[in-house]
Amino acid sequence: MSDLLSQRPTRIKVDLDAITHNLRAIRTHAGVPVMAIVKANAYGHGLVPVGLHLQACGVEQLGVAFVEEGIALREAGVTVPILVLGGIFGPQIAQFISHDLEITVSSLDKLRQVETAAQALGRKAVIHLKIDTGMERIGVHSYSCRPFIEAAMASRWCELKGIYSHLACADDPASPMTGQQLERFLGACAHIERAGAPMPLRHLANSGGVLHFPEAHLDMVRPGILMYGVLPDPASQATINVRAALSLVSQVVYFKVVKAGHPVSYGATWAPMADTRVVTIPIGYGDGYPRSLSSCGQVLIRGKQHPLVGRVCMDQFMVDIGGDSAWNEDEVILIGHQADATLTTEDLALAAGTIPYEILTGLNERIPREYRGG
Ligand SMILES: *Cc1c(COP(=O)(O)O)cnc(C)c1O
């Protein structure tokens, strides 16, 4: 981080101890090993620092979406097993094998490609088979997966370490979809059992599955957002006591009085009914702070919630503090605690009309990250 960037008043503070706590809480609750998901810059928390921290905490496995993310972790000294969850492209396979990254094999054709690449390198590829049980994203359909599974069991150049699927509706405890998906997944695993082969690791549960579907925990769980102390759905019930690890903090950069009827920001979409005090905060949609929070977001200043007014700009937005006072450099909390007040990622997601995942992963590299604990 350059010195100037590290002086930016806007920053993300990551509490690594909260991540430690969440990992333990999830492990205790699920009673099986954890594959912590650190894709998308560890849900905005910072891929390498979080990956190294989880390794220090003794996490059994990490999961990322893309091969580049896995390579970045390896280059930073992460040595725990890493599964790349995304679909693979033929030319990337050698990179997986040479960086010791586990491969998601999602079709018979891709299995053949992995075998060819592994044979050419003279080194076995470690693979997890992806079964599609209802997501219709990647994977071989559970109803026609037998030849695929048999080919994987017979493969000389692939070590079959895992078999998995992904839940489409696990954030809704009432959805019948999860039970159906579990049943289809266990049906696929039965092909291995019947062949008398050793059962690879069966994993199915994302955060929603961890929270709401104990029967889906199987041999390993794959929590992402829950590791960071955020619930997959703002309405979900917290069956595990997790702590939010991320705060988003800034400072007042400007103070003024806006006269009644004088509009604020682009498009002149909002104007006060009476003279009011307005402060400017130096963060905007160019940092990943959602523009959809225009005139409907909230921030904390001096322990009190105040509304965003007018449109969020690329690098700044305005807040109406009414009759309250605020000074330049006063701390502004966008996500986190101040005095007795709290604003959560879930609150922002509700106000912005999106999900907490999009809020967290949207926070980009322009915002410096600061770590404590660990
Ligand atoms: C992203 C992802 C997860 C983690 O999902 P959360 O809802 O964040 O827990 C687990 N498995 C797969 C295959 C994923 O793509």
XYZ file of C-alpha atoms and ligand atoms in Angstrom:
389
model
C 0.000 0.000 0.000
C 1.434 3.401 -0.925
C 1.831 5.917 1.911
C -0.769 8.158 0.373
C -3.279 5.370 0.065
C -2.625 4.326 3.655
C -3.489 7.873 4.713
C -6.856 7.762 3.021
C -9.480 8.550 5.652
C -11.763 5.934 4.122
C -10.780 2.411 5.078
C -11.924 -1.116 5.647
C -11.058 -2.513 9.062
C -10.949 -6.274 9.259
C -11.109 -7.950 12.650
C -9.242 -11.226 12.157
C -10.260 -12.389 15.629
C -13.880 -12.310 14.483
C -12.942 -14.658 11.630
C -11.187 -16.979 14.101
C -14.310 -16.947 16.277
C -16.584 -17.642 13.304
C -14.440 -20.532 12.065
C -14.583 -22.121 15.518
C -18.308 -21.509 15.880
C -19.005 -23.075 12.483
C -16.767 -26.064 13.224
C -18.416 -26.673 16.574
C -21.893 -26.344 15.094
C -21.261 -28.540 12.050
C -18.875 -31.013 13.689
C -17.019 -31.606 10.402
C -13.965 -30.069 8.703
C -14.382 -26.671 7.063
C -13.520 -25.527 3.563
C -13.505 -21.764 4.089
C -14.475 -19.905 0.929
C -12.191 -16.937 0.155
C -13.212 -16.151 -3.433
C -13.818 -12.576 -4.597
C -11.030 -11.123 -2.452
C -12.329 -13.077 0.559
C -15.721 -11.411 0.185
C -13.986 -8.029 0.162
C -11.905 -8.755 3.288
C -8.619 -9.316 1.389
C -7.705 -12.662 -0.179
C -4.112 -13.073 1.008
C -4.360 -11.732 4.582
C -7.517 -13.753 5.210
C -6.095 -16.867 3.541
C -2.915 -16.683 5.647
C -4.951 -16.053 8.778
C -7.259 -19.008 8.183
C -4.257 -21.198 7.569
C -2.800 -20.055 10.899
C -6.155 -20.943 12.504
C -5.801 -24.488 11.204
C -8.547 -24.438 8.590
C -8.691 -27.788 6.785
C -9.190 -26.421 3.288
C -9.760 -23.216 1.334
C -12.036 -22.679 -1.647
C -11.720 -20.029 -4.373
C -13.619 -19.398 -7.589
C -10.821 -18.974 -10.113
C -7.366 -20.421 -10.672
C -5.785 -16.942 -10.405
C -7.072 -16.669 -6.844
C -5.551 -20.020 -5.978
C -2.195 -19.063 -7.492
C -2.190 -15.755 -5.558
C -2.662 -17.719 -2.320
C 0.109 -20.181 -3.189
C 2.483 -17.356 -4.094
C 1.752 -15.739 -0.719
C 2.778 -18.922 1.082
C -0.550 -20.627 1.691
C 0.064 -24.367 1.718
C -3.296 -25.819 2.874
C -5.364 -27.650 0.251
C -7.198 -25.258 -2.086
C -10.138 -26.219 -4.268
C -10.997 -24.030 -7.244
C -14.789 -24.106 -7.431
C -15.285 -22.645 -10.901
C -15.442 -24.380 -14.249
C -12.084 -24.998 -15.871
C -10.697 -24.201 -19.297
C -8.340 -26.697 -20.935
C -5.302 -24.418 -21.244
C -5.399 -23.641 -17.472
C -5.108 -27.232 -16.287
C -1.308 -27.338 -16.190
C -1.404 -24.255 -13.926
C -3.672 -26.067 -11.494
C -1.409 -29.041 -11.298
C 1.833 -27.125 -11.025
C 0.424 -24.933 -8.214
C -1.031 -27.891 -6.402
C -4.615 -26.626 -6.756
C -7.527 -29.040 -6.600
C -9.702 -29.076 -9.692
C -13.475 -29.062 -10.031
C -14.294 -31.559 -12.763
C -17.758 -30.791 -14.068
C -18.107 -32.950 -17.191
C -16.764 -36.120 -18.772
C -15.067 -34.029 -21.409
C -13.251 -31.966 -18.773
C -12.243 -35.140 -16.967
C -10.534 -36.314 -20.173
C -8.796 -32.954 -20.543
C -7.490 -33.141 -16.966
C -6.240 -36.696 -17.517
C -4.407 -35.684 -20.673
C -2.777 -32.686 -18.986
C -1.824 -34.676 -15.873
C -0.301 -37.460 -17.945
C 1.681 -34.941 -19.983
C 3.078 -33.442 -16.762
C 3.632 -36.861 -15.227
C 1.828 -35.719 -12.095
C -1.582 -36.734 -10.766
C -4.327 -34.124 -10.618
C -6.402 -33.904 -7.447
C -10.060 -33.572 -8.410
C -13.522 -33.027 -6.951
C -16.472 -34.115 -9.093
C -19.247 -31.563 -9.482
C -22.761 -32.952 -9.557
C -25.655 -30.733 -10.585
C -28.572 -31.451 -8.277
C -30.737 -28.493 -9.222
C -28.680 -25.339 -9.636
C -28.235 -25.780 -13.429
C -24.926 -23.917 -13.295
C -22.002 -26.331 -13.717
C -21.789 -30.049 -13.068
C -23.109 -33.302 -14.437
C -26.824 -33.829 -13.786
C -27.397 -36.196 -10.889
C -29.855 -38.198 -13.006
C -27.215 -39.065 -15.593
C -23.932 -38.976 -13.669
C -23.135 -42.667 -13.435
C -20.797 -42.940 -16.470
C -19.052 -39.746 -15.327
C -18.469 -41.070 -11.820
C -17.319 -44.453 -13.108
C -14.849 -42.816 -15.475
C -13.450 -40.736 -12.599
C -13.075 -43.801 -10.382
C -11.209 -45.567 -13.177
C -8.934 -42.643 -13.978
C -5.203 -43.309 -13.613
C -4.160 -39.679 -13.635
C -6.818 -38.216 -11.374
C -6.952 -38.647 -7.636
C -10.621 -38.517 -6.649
C -10.563 -36.486 -3.435
C -14.085 -35.091 -3.348
C -17.565 -35.081 -4.770
C -19.857 -32.107 -4.345
C -22.873 -30.152 -5.370
C -24.229 -26.671 -4.661
C -27.468 -25.684 -2.945
C -29.708 -23.182 -4.696
C -32.130 -22.292 -1.885
C -30.325 -23.054 1.371
C -30.808 -19.537 2.749
C -34.515 -20.356 3.018
C -35.054 -22.929 5.794
C -38.564 -23.630 4.498
C -37.580 -24.435 0.917
C -38.230 -28.048 -0.137
C -35.497 -27.667 -2.742
C -32.636 -28.387 -0.315
C -34.039 -31.760 0.745
C -34.483 -32.708 -2.902
C -30.958 -31.638 -3.744
C -29.538 -33.621 -0.820
C -31.436 -36.718 -1.915
C -30.187 -36.390 -5.503
C -26.641 -35.848 -4.275
C -26.687 -38.919 -2.038
C -28.091 -40.859 -5.007
C -25.048 -39.839 -7.029
C -22.685 -40.849 -4.205
C -24.388 -44.257 -4.083
C -22.805 -45.099 -7.467
C -19.437 -45.009 -5.708
C -20.670 -47.050 -2.771
C -22.102 -49.722 -5.057
C -18.793 -49.971 -6.898
C -17.149 -50.714 -3.548
C -14.700 -47.844 -4.035
C -13.605 -45.644 -1.118
C -15.967 -42.695 -0.673
C -14.334 -39.346 -1.472
C -15.187 -36.302 0.681
C -18.837 -35.410 0.164
C -19.543 -31.699 0.555
C -22.695 -29.739 -0.097
C -23.421 -27.049 2.517
C -22.806 -23.356 1.828
C -23.546 -20.850 4.614
C -27.293 -21.373 4.336
C -26.772 -25.126 4.478
C -24.521 -24.756 7.535
C -27.130 -22.609 9.289
C -30.329 -24.410 8.427
C -29.695 -27.953 7.147
C -27.589 -30.130 9.476
C -28.403 -33.216 7.380
C -26.491 -31.558 4.505
C -23.235 -31.092 6.455
C -21.929 -34.530 5.322
C -18.091 -34.786 5.373
C -17.145 -31.120 5.039
C -18.926 -27.749 4.886
C -18.192 -24.821 2.564
C -19.169 -21.601 4.323
C -18.387 -18.305 2.639
C -20.287 -15.298 3.901
C -20.854 -16.832 7.344
C -17.069 -17.003 7.889
C -17.123 -13.213 7.759
C -19.953 -13.000 10.263
C -22.637 -11.966 7.796
C -25.878 -13.848 7.170
C -26.679 -15.056 3.642
C -30.133 -13.533 3.812
C -30.939 -10.519 6.004
C -34.037 -12.431 7.115
C -32.156 -15.625 8.058
C -32.158 -16.762 11.608
C -28.719 -16.799 13.186
C -28.532 -20.381 14.451
C -24.808 -19.801 15.008
C -23.430 -16.849 16.907
C -21.055 -15.222 14.420
C -19.423 -11.785 14.543
C -19.090 -9.358 11.629
C -15.415 -8.997 10.726
C -15.581 -5.964 8.441
C -16.138 -2.299 9.212
C -16.202 0.458 6.633
C -15.085 3.777 8.035
C -14.567 7.286 6.691
C -14.359 10.869 7.919
C -16.251 14.064 7.311
C -14.404 16.051 4.647
C -16.731 19.044 4.378
C -19.479 20.807 6.335
C -22.013 23.351 5.117
C -25.524 24.674 5.575
C -27.878 23.988 2.666
C -30.760 26.409 2.338
C -34.361 25.253 2.019
C -35.158 24.271 -1.557
C -31.508 24.111 -2.691
C -30.945 20.686 -4.249
C -28.012 18.424 -3.414
C -25.859 16.396 -5.849
C -26.266 15.231 -9.460
C -29.709 15.427 -10.961
C -30.915 17.738 -8.191
C -33.091 14.897 -6.910
C -33.298 16.024 -3.266
C -33.609 19.374 -1.534
C -34.258 20.184 2.133
C -37.648 21.585 3.207
C -35.882 23.835 5.718
C -32.300 25.035 6.091
C -30.176 22.103 7.226
C -26.619 21.003 7.864
C -25.056 18.731 5.284
C -21.687 16.978 5.420
C -19.714 15.380 2.607
C -18.098 11.935 2.925
C -15.185 11.002 0.618
C -16.293 7.607 -0.720
C -18.560 6.774 -3.647
C -19.607 4.186 -6.167
C -16.059 4.256 -7.570
C -15.081 2.468 -4.361
C -17.985 0.066 -4.604
C -20.301 1.975 -2.278
C -23.627 1.355 -4.039
C -25.186 4.196 -5.982
C -28.529 2.608 -5.199
C -28.132 3.991 -1.659
C -28.758 7.475 -3.093
C -31.216 9.215 -0.727
C -31.911 5.939 1.100
C -28.696 4.875 2.844
C -27.677 5.724 6.397
C -24.377 6.411 8.152
C -23.341 6.863 11.784
C -21.798 10.123 12.957
C -21.247 10.820 16.658
C -23.154 7.666 17.553
C -26.276 8.627 15.639
C -27.806 7.490 12.369
C -28.153 10.096 9.600
C -29.541 9.759 6.051
C -27.692 10.024 2.750
C -29.217 12.766 0.648
C -29.054 13.157 -3.116
C -27.222 10.847 -5.437
C -24.100 8.969 -4.456
C -21.282 10.312 -6.674
C -18.228 8.399 -7.872
C -16.028 9.575 -5.002
C -18.293 11.344 -2.515
C -21.769 11.527 -1.086
C -23.695 13.876 1.177
C -25.405 13.301 4.514
C -28.105 15.431 6.151
C -27.316 15.858 9.844
C -30.299 18.163 10.462
C -29.697 20.237 13.559
C -26.813 18.109 14.817
C -23.217 19.157 14.703
C -20.273 17.508 13.009
C -16.735 18.640 12.319
C -14.292 17.949 9.573
C -12.440 14.711 10.296
C -15.238 13.351 12.498
C -15.410 9.580 12.143
C -18.192 8.293 9.895
C -19.248 4.646 10.104
C -20.714 3.180 6.927
C -20.627 -0.420 8.208
C -19.873 -1.169 11.853
C -20.414 0.218 15.343
C -20.162 3.653 16.859
C -21.128 4.277 20.481
C -24.325 2.209 20.894
C -25.325 2.381 17.246
C -24.697 -0.289 14.595
C -25.059 -0.425 10.838
C -24.649 -3.881 9.352
C -23.850 -5.109 5.874
C -27.323 -6.651 5.971
C -28.822 -3.167 6.646
C -26.994 -1.732 3.630
C -28.094 -4.612 1.444
C -31.750 -4.143 2.396
C -31.591 -0.395 1.750
C -29.767 -0.891 -1.561
C -32.176 -3.601 -2.727
C -29.464 -6.232 -2.986
C -27.850 -9.023 -0.982
C -25.022 -8.703 1.568
C -22.714 -10.631 -0.801
C -22.886 -7.898 -3.420
C -22.187 -5.160 -0.870
C -19.074 -6.918 0.479
C -17.584 -8.101 -2.799
C -18.230 -4.719 -4.407
C -15.857 -2.895 -2.010
C -12.841 -2.578 -4.229
C -9.092 -2.144 -4.111
C -9.310 1.639 -3.958
C -10.167 1.300 -0.263
C -7.164 0.411 1.928
C -7.648 -2.512 4.301
C -6.382 -2.523 7.853
C -6.113 -5.706 9.942
C -6.271 -6.207 13.644
C -6.100 -9.322 15.787
C -4.939 -12.642 14.422
C -19.542 -19.262 -3.149
C -19.707 -20.688 -2.899
C -19.853 -21.182 -1.593
C -20.009 -20.281 -0.391
O -21.279 -19.686 -0.421
P -21.827 -18.846 0.817
O -23.253 -18.668 0.520
O -21.063 -17.571 0.824
O -21.567 -19.655 2.031
C -19.883 -22.547 -1.421
N -19.796 -23.383 -2.479
C -19.691 -22.943 -3.747
C -19.623 -23.922 -4.868
C -19.659 -21.581 -4.006
O -19.570 -21.151 -5.270
